[in-house]
Short mmCIF file of C-alpha atoms and ligand atoms in Angstrom, two decimals:
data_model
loop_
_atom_site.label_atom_id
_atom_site.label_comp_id
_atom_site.label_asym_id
_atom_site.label_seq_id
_atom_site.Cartn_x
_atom_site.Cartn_y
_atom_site.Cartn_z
CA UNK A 1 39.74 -12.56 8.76
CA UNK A 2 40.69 -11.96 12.52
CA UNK A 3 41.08 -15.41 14.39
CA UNK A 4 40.16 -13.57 17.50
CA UNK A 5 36.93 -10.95 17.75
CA UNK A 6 36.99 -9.14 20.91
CA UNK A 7 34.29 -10.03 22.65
CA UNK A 8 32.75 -6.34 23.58
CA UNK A 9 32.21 -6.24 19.71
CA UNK A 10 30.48 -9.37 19.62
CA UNK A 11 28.32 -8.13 22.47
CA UNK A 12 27.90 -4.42 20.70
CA UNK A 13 26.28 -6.15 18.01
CA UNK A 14 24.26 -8.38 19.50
CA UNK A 15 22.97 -5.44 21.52
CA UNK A 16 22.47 -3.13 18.83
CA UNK A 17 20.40 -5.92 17.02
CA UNK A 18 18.29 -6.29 19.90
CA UNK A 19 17.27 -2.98 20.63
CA UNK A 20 16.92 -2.03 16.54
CA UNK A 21 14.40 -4.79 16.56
CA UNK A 22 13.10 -3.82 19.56
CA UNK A 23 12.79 -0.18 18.43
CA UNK A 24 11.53 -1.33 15.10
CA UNK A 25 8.33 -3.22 16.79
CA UNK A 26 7.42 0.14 19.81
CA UNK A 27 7.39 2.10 16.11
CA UNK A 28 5.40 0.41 13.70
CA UNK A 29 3.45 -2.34 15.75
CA UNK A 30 2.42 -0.25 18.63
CA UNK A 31 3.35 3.41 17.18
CA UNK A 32 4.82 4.12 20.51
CA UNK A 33 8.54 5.17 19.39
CA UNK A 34 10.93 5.31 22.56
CA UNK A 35 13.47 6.90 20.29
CA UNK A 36 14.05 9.06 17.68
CA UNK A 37 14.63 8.38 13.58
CA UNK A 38 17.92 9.94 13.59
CA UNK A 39 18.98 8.36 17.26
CA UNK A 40 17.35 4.63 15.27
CA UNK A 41 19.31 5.63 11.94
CA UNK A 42 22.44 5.97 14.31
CA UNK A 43 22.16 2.43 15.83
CA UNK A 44 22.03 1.09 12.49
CA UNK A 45 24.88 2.74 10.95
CA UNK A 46 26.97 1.69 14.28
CA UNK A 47 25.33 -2.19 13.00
CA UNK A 48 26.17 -2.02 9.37
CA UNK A 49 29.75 -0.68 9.84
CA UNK A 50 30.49 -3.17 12.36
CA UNK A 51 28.88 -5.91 10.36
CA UNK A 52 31.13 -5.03 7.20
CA UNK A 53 34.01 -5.24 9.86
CA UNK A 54 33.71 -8.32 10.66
CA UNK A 55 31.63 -10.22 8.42
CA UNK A 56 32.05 -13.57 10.15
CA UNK A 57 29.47 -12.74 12.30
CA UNK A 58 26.37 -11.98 10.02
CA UNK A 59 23.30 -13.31 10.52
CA UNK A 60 19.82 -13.98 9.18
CA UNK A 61 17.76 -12.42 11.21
CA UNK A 62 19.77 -8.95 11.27
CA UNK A 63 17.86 -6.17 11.29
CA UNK A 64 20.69 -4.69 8.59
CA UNK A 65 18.94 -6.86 6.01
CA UNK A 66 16.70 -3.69 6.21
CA UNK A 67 19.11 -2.14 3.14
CA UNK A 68 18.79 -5.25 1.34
CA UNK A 69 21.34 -8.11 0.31
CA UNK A 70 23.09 -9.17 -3.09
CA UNK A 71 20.59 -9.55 -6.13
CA UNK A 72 19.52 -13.22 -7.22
CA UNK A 73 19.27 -14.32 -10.80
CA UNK A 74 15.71 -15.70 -10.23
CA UNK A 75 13.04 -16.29 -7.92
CA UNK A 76 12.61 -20.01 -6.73
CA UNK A 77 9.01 -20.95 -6.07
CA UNK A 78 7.67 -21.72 -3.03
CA UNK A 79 4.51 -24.10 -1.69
CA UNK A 80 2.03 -22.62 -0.06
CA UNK A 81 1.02 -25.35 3.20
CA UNK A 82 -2.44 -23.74 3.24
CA UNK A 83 -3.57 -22.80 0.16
CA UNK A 84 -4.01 -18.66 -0.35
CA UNK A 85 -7.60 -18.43 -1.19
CA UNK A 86 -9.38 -15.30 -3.25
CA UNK A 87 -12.76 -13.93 -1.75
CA UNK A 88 -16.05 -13.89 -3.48
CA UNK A 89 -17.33 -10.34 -4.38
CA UNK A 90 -20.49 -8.62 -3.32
CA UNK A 91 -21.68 -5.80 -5.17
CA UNK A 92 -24.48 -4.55 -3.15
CA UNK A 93 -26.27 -4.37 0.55
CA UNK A 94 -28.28 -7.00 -0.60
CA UNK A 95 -25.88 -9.22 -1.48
CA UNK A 96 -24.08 -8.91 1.90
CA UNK A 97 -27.55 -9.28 3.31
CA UNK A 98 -27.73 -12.34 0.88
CA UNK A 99 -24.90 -13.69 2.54
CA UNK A 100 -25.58 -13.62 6.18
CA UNK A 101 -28.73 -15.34 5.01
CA UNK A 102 -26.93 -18.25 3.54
CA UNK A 103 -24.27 -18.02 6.31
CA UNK A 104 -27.29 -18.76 8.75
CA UNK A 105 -29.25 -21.00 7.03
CA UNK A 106 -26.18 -23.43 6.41
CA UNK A 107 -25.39 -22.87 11.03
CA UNK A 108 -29.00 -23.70 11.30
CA UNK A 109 -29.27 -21.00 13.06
CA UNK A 110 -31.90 -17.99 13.25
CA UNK A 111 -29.56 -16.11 16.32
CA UNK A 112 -27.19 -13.23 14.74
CA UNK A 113 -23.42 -14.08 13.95
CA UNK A 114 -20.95 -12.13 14.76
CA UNK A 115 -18.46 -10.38 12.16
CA UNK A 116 -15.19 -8.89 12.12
CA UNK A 117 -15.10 -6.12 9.25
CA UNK A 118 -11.86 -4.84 7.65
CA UNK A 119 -10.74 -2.55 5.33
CA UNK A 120 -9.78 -4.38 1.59
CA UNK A 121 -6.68 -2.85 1.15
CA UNK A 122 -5.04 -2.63 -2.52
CA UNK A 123 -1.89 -4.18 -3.01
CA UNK A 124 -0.21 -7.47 -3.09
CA UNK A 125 -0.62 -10.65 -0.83
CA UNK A 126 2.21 -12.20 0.56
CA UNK A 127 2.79 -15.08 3.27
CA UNK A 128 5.96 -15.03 6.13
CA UNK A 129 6.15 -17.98 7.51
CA UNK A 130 8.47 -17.76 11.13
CA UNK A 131 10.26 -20.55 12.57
CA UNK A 132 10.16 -20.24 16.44
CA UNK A 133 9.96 -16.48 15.93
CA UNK A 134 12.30 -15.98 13.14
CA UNK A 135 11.02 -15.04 9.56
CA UNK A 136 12.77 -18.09 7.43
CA UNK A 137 10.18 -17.48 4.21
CA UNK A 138 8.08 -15.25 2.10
CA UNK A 139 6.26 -15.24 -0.64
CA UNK A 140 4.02 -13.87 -3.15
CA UNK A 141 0.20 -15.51 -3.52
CA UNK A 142 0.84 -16.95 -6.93
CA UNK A 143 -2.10 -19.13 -8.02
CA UNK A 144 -2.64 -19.90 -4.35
CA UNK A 145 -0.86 -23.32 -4.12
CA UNK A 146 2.58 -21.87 -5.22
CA UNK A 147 4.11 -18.67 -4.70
CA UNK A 148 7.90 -17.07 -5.60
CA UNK A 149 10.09 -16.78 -2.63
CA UNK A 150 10.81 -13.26 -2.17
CA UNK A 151 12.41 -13.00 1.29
CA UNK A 152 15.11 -10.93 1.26
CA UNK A 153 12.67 -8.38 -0.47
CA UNK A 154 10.35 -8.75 2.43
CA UNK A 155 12.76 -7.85 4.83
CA UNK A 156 13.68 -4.27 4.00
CA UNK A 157 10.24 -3.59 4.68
CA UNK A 158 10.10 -1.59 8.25
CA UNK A 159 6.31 -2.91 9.18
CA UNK A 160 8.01 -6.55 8.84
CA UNK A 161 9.20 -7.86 12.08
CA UNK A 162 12.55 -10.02 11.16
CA UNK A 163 11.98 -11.60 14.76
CA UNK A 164 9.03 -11.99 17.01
CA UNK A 165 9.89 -10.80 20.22
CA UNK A 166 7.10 -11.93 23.42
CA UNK A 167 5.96 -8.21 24.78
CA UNK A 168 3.49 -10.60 26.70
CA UNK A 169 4.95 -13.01 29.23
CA UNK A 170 1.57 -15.49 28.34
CA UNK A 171 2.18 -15.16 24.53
CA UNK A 172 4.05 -18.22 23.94
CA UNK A 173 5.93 -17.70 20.33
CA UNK A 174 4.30 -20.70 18.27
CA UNK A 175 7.21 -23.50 16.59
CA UNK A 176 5.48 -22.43 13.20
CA UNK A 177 3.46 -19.55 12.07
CA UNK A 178 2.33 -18.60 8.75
CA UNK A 179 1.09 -14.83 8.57
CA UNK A 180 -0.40 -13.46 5.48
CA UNK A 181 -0.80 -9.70 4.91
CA UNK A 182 -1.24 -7.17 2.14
CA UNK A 183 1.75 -4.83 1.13
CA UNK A 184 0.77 -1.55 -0.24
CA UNK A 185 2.52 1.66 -0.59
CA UNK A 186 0.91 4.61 0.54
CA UNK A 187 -0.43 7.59 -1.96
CA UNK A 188 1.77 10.02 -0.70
CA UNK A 189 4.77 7.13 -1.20
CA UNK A 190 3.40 6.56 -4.44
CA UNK A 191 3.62 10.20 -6.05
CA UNK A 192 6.97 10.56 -4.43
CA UNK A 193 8.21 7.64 -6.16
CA UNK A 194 6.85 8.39 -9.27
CA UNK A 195 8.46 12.18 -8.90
CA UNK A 196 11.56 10.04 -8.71
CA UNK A 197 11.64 7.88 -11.54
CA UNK A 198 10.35 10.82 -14.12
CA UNK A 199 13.23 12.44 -13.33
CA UNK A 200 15.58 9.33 -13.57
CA UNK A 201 14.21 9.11 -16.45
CA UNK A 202 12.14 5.88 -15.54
CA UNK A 203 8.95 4.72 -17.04
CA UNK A 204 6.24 5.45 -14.27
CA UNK A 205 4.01 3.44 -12.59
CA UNK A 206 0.34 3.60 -12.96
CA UNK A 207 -0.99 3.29 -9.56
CA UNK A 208 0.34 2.48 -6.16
CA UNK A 209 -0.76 -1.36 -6.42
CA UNK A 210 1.40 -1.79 -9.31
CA UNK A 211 4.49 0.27 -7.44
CA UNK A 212 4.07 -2.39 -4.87
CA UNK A 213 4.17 -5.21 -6.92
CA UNK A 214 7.13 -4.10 -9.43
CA UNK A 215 8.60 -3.40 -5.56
CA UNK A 216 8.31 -6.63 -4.57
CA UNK A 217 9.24 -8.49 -7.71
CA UNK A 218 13.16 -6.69 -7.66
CA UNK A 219 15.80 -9.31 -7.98
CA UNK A 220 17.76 -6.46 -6.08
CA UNK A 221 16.68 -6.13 -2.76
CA UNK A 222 18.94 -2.94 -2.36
CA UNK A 223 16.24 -1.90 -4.91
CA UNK A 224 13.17 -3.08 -2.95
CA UNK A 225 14.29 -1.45 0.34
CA UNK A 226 14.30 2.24 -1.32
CA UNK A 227 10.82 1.77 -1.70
CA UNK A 228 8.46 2.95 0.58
CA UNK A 229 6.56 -0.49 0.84
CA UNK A 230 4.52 -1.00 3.60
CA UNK A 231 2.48 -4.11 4.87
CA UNK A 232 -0.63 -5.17 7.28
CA UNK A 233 -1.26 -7.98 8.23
CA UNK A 234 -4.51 -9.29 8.43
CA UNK A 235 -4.78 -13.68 8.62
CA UNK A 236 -2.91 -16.71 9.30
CA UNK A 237 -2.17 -19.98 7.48
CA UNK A 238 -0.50 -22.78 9.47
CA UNK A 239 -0.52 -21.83 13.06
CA UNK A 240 0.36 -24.51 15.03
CA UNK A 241 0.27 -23.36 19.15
CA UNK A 242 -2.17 -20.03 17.99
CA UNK A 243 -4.62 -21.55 19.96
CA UNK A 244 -7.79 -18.82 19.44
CA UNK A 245 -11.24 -18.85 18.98
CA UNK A 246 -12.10 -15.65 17.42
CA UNK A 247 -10.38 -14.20 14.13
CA UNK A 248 -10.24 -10.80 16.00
CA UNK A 249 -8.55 -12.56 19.34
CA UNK A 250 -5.85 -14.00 16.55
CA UNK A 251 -5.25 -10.58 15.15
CA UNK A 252 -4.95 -9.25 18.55
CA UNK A 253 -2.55 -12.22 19.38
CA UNK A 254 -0.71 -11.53 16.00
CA UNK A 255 0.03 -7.67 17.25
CA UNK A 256 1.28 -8.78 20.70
CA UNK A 257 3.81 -10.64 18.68
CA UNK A 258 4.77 -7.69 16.59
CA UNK A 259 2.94 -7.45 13.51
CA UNK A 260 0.87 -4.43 12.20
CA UNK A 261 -2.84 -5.06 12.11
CA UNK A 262 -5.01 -2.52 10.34
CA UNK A 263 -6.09 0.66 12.91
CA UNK A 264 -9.63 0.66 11.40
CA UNK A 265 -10.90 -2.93 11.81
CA UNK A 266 -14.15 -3.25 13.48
CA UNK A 267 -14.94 -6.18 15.57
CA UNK A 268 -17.48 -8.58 16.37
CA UNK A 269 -20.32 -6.90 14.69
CA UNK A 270 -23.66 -7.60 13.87
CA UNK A 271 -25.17 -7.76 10.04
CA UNK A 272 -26.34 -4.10 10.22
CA UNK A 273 -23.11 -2.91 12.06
CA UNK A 274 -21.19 -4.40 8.89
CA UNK A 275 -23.48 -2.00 6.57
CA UNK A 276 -22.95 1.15 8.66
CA UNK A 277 -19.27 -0.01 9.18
CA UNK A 278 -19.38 0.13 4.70
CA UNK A 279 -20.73 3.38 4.29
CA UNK A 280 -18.28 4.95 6.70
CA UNK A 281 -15.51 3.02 5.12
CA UNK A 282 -16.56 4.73 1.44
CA UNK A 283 -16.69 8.05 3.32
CA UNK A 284 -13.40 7.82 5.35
CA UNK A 285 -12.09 5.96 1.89
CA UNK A 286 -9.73 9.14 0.86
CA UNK A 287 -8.60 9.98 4.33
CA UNK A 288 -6.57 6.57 4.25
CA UNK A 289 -3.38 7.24 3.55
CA UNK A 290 -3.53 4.27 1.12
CA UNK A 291 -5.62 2.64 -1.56
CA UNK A 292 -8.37 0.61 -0.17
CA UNK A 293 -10.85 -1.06 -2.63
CA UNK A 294 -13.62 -1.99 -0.61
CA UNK A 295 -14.62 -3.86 2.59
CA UNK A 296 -14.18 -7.67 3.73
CA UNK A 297 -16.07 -9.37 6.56
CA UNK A 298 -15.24 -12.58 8.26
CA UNK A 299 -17.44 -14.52 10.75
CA UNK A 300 -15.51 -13.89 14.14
CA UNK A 301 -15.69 -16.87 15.26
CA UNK A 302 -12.93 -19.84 13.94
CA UNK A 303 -15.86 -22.94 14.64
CA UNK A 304 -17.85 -21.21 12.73
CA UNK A 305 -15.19 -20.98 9.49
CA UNK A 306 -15.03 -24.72 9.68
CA UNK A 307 -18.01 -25.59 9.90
CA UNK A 308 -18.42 -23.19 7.09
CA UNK A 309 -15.73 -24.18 5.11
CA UNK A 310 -14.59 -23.45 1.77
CA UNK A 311 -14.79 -23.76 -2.09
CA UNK A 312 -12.34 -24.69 -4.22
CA UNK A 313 -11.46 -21.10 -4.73
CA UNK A 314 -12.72 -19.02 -1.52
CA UNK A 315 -14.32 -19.23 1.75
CA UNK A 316 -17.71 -19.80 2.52
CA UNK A 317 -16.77 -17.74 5.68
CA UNK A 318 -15.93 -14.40 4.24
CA UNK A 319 -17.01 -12.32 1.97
CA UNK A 320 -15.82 -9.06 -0.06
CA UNK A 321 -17.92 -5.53 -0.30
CA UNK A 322 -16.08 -3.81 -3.50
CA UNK A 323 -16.50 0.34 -3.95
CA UNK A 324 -18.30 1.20 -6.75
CA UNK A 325 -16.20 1.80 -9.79
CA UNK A 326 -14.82 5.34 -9.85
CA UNK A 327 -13.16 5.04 -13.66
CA UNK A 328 -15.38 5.91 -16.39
CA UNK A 329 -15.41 6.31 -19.94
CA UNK A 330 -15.61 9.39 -21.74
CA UNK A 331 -14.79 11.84 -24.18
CA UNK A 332 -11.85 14.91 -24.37
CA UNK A 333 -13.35 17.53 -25.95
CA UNK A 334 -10.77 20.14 -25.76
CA UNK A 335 -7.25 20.55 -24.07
CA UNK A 336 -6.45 24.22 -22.87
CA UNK A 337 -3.24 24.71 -20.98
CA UNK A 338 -3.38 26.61 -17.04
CA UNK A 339 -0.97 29.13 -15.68
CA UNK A 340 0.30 27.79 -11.92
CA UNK A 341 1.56 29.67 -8.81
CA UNK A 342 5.47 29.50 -10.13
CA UNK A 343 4.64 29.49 -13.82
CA UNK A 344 4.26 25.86 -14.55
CA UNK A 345 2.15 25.46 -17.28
CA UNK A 346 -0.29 22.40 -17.35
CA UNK A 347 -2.31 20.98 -19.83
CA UNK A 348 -6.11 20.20 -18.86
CA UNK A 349 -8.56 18.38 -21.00
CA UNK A 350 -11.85 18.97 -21.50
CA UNK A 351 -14.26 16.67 -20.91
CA UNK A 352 -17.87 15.74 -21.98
CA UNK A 353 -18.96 15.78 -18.30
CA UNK A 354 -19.57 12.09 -16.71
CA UNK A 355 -20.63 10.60 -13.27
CA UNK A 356 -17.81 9.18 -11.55
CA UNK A 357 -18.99 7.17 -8.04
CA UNK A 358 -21.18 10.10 -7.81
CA UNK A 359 -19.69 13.23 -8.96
CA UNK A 360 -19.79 14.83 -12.28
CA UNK A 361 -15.99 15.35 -13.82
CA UNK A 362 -15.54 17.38 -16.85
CA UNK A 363 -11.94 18.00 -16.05
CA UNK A 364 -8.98 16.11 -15.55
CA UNK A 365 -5.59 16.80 -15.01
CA UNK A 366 -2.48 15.88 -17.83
CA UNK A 367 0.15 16.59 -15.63
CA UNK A 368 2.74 17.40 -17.73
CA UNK A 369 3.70 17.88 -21.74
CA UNK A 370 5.57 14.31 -21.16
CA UNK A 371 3.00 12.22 -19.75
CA UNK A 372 0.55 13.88 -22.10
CA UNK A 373 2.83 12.59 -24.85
CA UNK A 374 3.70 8.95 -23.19
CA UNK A 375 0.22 8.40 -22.93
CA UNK A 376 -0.54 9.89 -26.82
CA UNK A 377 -3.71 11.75 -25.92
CA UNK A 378 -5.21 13.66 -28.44
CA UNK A 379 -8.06 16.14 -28.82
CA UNK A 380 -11.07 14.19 -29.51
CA UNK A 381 -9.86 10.62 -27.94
CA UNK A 382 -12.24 8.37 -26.03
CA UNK A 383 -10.28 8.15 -22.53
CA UNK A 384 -10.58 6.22 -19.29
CA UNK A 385 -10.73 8.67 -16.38
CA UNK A 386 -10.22 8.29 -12.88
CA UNK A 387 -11.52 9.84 -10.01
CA UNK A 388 -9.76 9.47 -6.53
CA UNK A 389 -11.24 11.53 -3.58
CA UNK A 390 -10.14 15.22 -3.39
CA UNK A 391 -7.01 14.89 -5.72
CA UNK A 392 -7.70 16.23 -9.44
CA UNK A 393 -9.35 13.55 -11.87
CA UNK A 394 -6.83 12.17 -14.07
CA UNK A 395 -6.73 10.24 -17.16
CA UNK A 396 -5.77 6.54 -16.83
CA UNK A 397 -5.16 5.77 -21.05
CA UNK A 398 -6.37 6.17 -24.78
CA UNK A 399 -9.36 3.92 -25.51
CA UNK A 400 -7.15 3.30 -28.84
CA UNK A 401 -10.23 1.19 -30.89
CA UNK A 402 -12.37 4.12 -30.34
CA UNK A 403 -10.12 6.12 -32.44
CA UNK A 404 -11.47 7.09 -36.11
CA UNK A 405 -8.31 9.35 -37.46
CA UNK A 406 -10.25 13.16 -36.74
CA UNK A 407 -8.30 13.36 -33.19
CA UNK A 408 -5.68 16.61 -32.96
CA UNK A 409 -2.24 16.29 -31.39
CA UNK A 410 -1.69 18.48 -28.73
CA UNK A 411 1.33 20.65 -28.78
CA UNK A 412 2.64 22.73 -25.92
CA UNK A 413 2.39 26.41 -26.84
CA UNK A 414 5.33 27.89 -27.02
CA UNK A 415 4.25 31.60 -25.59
CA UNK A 416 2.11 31.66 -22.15
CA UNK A 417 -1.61 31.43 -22.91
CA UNK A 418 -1.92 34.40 -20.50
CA UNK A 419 0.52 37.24 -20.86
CA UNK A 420 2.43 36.02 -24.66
CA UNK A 421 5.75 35.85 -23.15
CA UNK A 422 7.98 33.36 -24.26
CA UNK A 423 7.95 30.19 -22.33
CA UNK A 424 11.24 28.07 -21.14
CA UNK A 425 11.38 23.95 -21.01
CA UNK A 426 13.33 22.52 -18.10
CA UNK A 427 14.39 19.07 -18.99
CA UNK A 428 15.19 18.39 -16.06
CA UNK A 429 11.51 18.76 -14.47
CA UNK A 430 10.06 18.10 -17.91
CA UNK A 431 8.02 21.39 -17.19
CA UNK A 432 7.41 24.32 -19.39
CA UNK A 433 7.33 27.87 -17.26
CA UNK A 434 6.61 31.13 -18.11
CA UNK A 435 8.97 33.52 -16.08
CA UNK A 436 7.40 36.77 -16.32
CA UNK A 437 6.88 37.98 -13.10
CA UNK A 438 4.07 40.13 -14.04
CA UNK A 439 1.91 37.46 -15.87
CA UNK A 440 -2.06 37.97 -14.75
CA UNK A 441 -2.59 34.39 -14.62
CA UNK A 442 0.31 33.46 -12.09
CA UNK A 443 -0.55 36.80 -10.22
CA UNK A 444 -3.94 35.60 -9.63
CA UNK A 445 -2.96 31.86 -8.60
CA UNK A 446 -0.31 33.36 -6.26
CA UNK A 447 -3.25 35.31 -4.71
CA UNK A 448 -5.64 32.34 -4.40
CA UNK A 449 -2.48 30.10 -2.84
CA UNK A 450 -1.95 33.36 -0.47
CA UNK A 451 -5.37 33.38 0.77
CA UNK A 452 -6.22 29.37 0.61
CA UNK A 453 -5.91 26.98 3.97
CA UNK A 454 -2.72 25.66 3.88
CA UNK A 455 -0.97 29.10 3.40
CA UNK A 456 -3.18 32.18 5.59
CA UNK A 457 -6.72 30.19 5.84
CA UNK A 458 -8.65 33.11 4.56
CA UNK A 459 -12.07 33.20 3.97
S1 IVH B 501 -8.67 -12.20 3.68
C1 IVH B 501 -9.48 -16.37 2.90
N1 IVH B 501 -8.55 -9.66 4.36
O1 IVH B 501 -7.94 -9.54 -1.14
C2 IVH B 501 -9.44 -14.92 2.96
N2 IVH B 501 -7.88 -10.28 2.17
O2 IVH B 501 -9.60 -11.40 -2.99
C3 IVH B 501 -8.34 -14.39 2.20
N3 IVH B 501 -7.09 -8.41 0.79
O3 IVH B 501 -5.71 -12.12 -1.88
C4 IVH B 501 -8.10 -13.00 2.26
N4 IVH B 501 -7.36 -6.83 2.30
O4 IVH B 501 -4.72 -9.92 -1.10
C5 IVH B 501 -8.33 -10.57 3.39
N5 IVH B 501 -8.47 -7.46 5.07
C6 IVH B 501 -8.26 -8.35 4.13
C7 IVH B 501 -7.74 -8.01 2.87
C8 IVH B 501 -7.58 -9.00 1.91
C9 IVH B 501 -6.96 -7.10 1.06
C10 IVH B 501 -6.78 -9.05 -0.50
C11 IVH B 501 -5.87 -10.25 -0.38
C12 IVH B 501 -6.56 -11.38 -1.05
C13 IVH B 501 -7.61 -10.70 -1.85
C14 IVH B 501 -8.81 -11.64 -1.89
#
């Protein structure tokens, strides 16, 4: 170890840390970049390389801990100061309608309240808790009272800021602040990663939520940070010096100090603002690019959450509007096997036709030979199918109890089901091709991909 560190080096990284965080918060707080990826992967290749130089001067709060640090051999658990509460469900207009009823009879109050409405996103709860603008803690909910520290996890996610930063000269950074947020991982990140670990080899996860949560729960952080975890940010614990009336104000206050706050929050609405704000959430549901399960609305105003107060288990204040269930039940009649654009043949089952949040399915994708197999689905199984916007219904798992011995295995065939030419398995893919170049089938999807919008748009 060098006794002496020039002091231009010590000054290079100090820079380079201030302008990565910097750079960090004009991208994902305000998505307003001032530079580009490559230019911001740059700086922090300069950082890392001069960190590994000269390791005496590492810190905490380096944005580097973006790649992640050493693994631990266990979480430790951590206290929550404010407890992490759960929301109460409600299943129908009326029920919200219920509730502004009981939130106005306990006000004494005939006069409308004012809500703030978000979107219920689908992943995992965590709390940071900062220490005059420096993230010293997070956690995962737990049971509420105690979570498992998981900070160096939490770090390597970009939408995390490592250290507030005032973009406000008024915004004074409070001595403590405990955020909460939700960390999901988008759709698109989801498929990708699953693409990834089939070919590793890797058992797959079953839904985005889950990716986020196995994520989160690596004792590797250099694990964690190849994830594409993402997190918003929507409440506050202890907040000593976060001196706001209005839940909306706070989440306004919470941006300005660099965290990411939801782009489709509606604020300060009236009762029959909240239901239009619902339907329009269920429509716009599938343009998100992530999993959101529903609606939650808050009374805007803080006095008004105290008074309200809480149970032992949830607020009185605020209340969650869950989607209707879009997994049903039902039966696979057949499986028949489709020819693809390149060959790729896929299996499809048949199914006795069910409503699914409003649409009738009586198809549903298998994917692949492999997941057909890892999930043992047979001819004749009861399954659980689920439907998710415009992407192709898929089957969740085998109802196994519904099973009576009369279901068929489903093999693979081993000539295409459209022109009889021998087909070929690439392990590697785990896909099953047929490479005739000729073959009707692949022809005719070739045509249709030709002619649909994303290739010539033609009517
Ligand atoms: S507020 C006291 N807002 O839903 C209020 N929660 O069942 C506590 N969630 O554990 C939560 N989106 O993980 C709140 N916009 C949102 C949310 C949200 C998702 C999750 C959160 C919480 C669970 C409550």
């Amino acid at each position: 170890m060098s006794e002496f560190i020039d002091p231009n080096i010590i000054k290079r990284i100090k820079n380079l840390r201030e302008e990565l965080h910097r750079h960090n918060y004009l991208y994902y707080a305000m998505d307003d970049p001032e530079i580009s990826d490559s230019e911001y992967d740059r700086m922090m290749r300069e950082l890392i390389e001069l960190e590994a130089g000269y390791p005496e001067l590492s810190s905490p709060d380096s944005p580097s801990l973006r790649v992640g640090v050493s693994p631990v051999k266990k979480f430790q658990t951590v206290r929550h100061s404010v407890k992490m509460l759960s929301l109460d469900n409600a299943f129908s207009n009326s029920d919200i309608l219920d509730f502004d009823k009981r939130v106005r009879k306990e006000l004494g109050t005939d006069e409308q309240v004012l809500y703030t409405a978000e979107p219920k996103m689908d992943g995992v709860a965590v709390e940071l808790v900062y220490e005059d603008g420096r993230l010293v803690t997070a956690s995962t909910r737990g049971d509420g009272e105690t979570g498992e520290e998981i900070t160096p996890n939490v770090k390597t996610i970009r939408t995390v800021p490592i250290i507030l930063q005032r973009y406000k000269e008024e915004r004074r950074i409070p001595a403590r602040l405990e955020v909460r947020g939700e960390v999901v991982i988008s759709r698109e990140g989801f498929r990708r990663l699953n693409e990834d670990m089939l070919s590793r080899g890797l058992p797959l996860f079953a839904n985005p939520r889950n990716a986020a949560a196995g994520s989160l729960r690596q004792l590797d952080s250099k694990v964690t940070a190849r994830r594409p975890l993402e997190i918003f940010f929507y409440g506050t614990g202890e907040s000593e010096g976060l001196d706001i009336e209005s839940h909306w104000d706070r989440l306004c206050a919470l941006k300005e100090l660099g965290f990411r706050i939801n782009p489709h929050i509606k604020p300060k609405i009236k009762i029959d603002g909240v239901l239009e704000y619902y339907s329009e959430l269920e429509r716009k549901r599938y343009e998100l690019p992530y999993d959101i399960d529903g609606m939650v609305i808050k009374t805007d105003s803080i006095g008004i959450q105290v008074r309200l107060g809480q149970t032992a288990r949830s607020p009185r204040w605020a209340v969650a509007y869950k989607f209707k269930a879009v997994q049903e039940t039902t039966k696979i009649l057949d499986i028949s096997v489709q020819v693809g654009r390149t060959g790729t043949l896929t299996p499809v089952a048949h199914l006795e036709t069910v409503n699914i949040g409003g649409v009738n399915v009586n198809r549903a994708t298998l994917h692949n030979e492999d997941e057909a197999r890892r999930k043992d689905i047979r001819i004749g199984d009861t399954v659980l199918v689920q439907r998710a916007g415009d992407v192709i219904p898929e089957i969740i798992k085998v109802i196994d109890s519904a099973r009576n011995g009369s279901e068929k295995v489903f093999n693979m065939p081993e000539n295409c089901p459209s022109c009889g030419s021998r087909v070929i398995r690439d392990e590697k893919e785990a896909s099953v091709r047929c490479y005739n170049e000729s073959c009707p089938a692949k022809i005719k999807a070739q045509i249709e991909h030709f002619a649909s919008k994303r290739a010539f748009d033609i009517d």
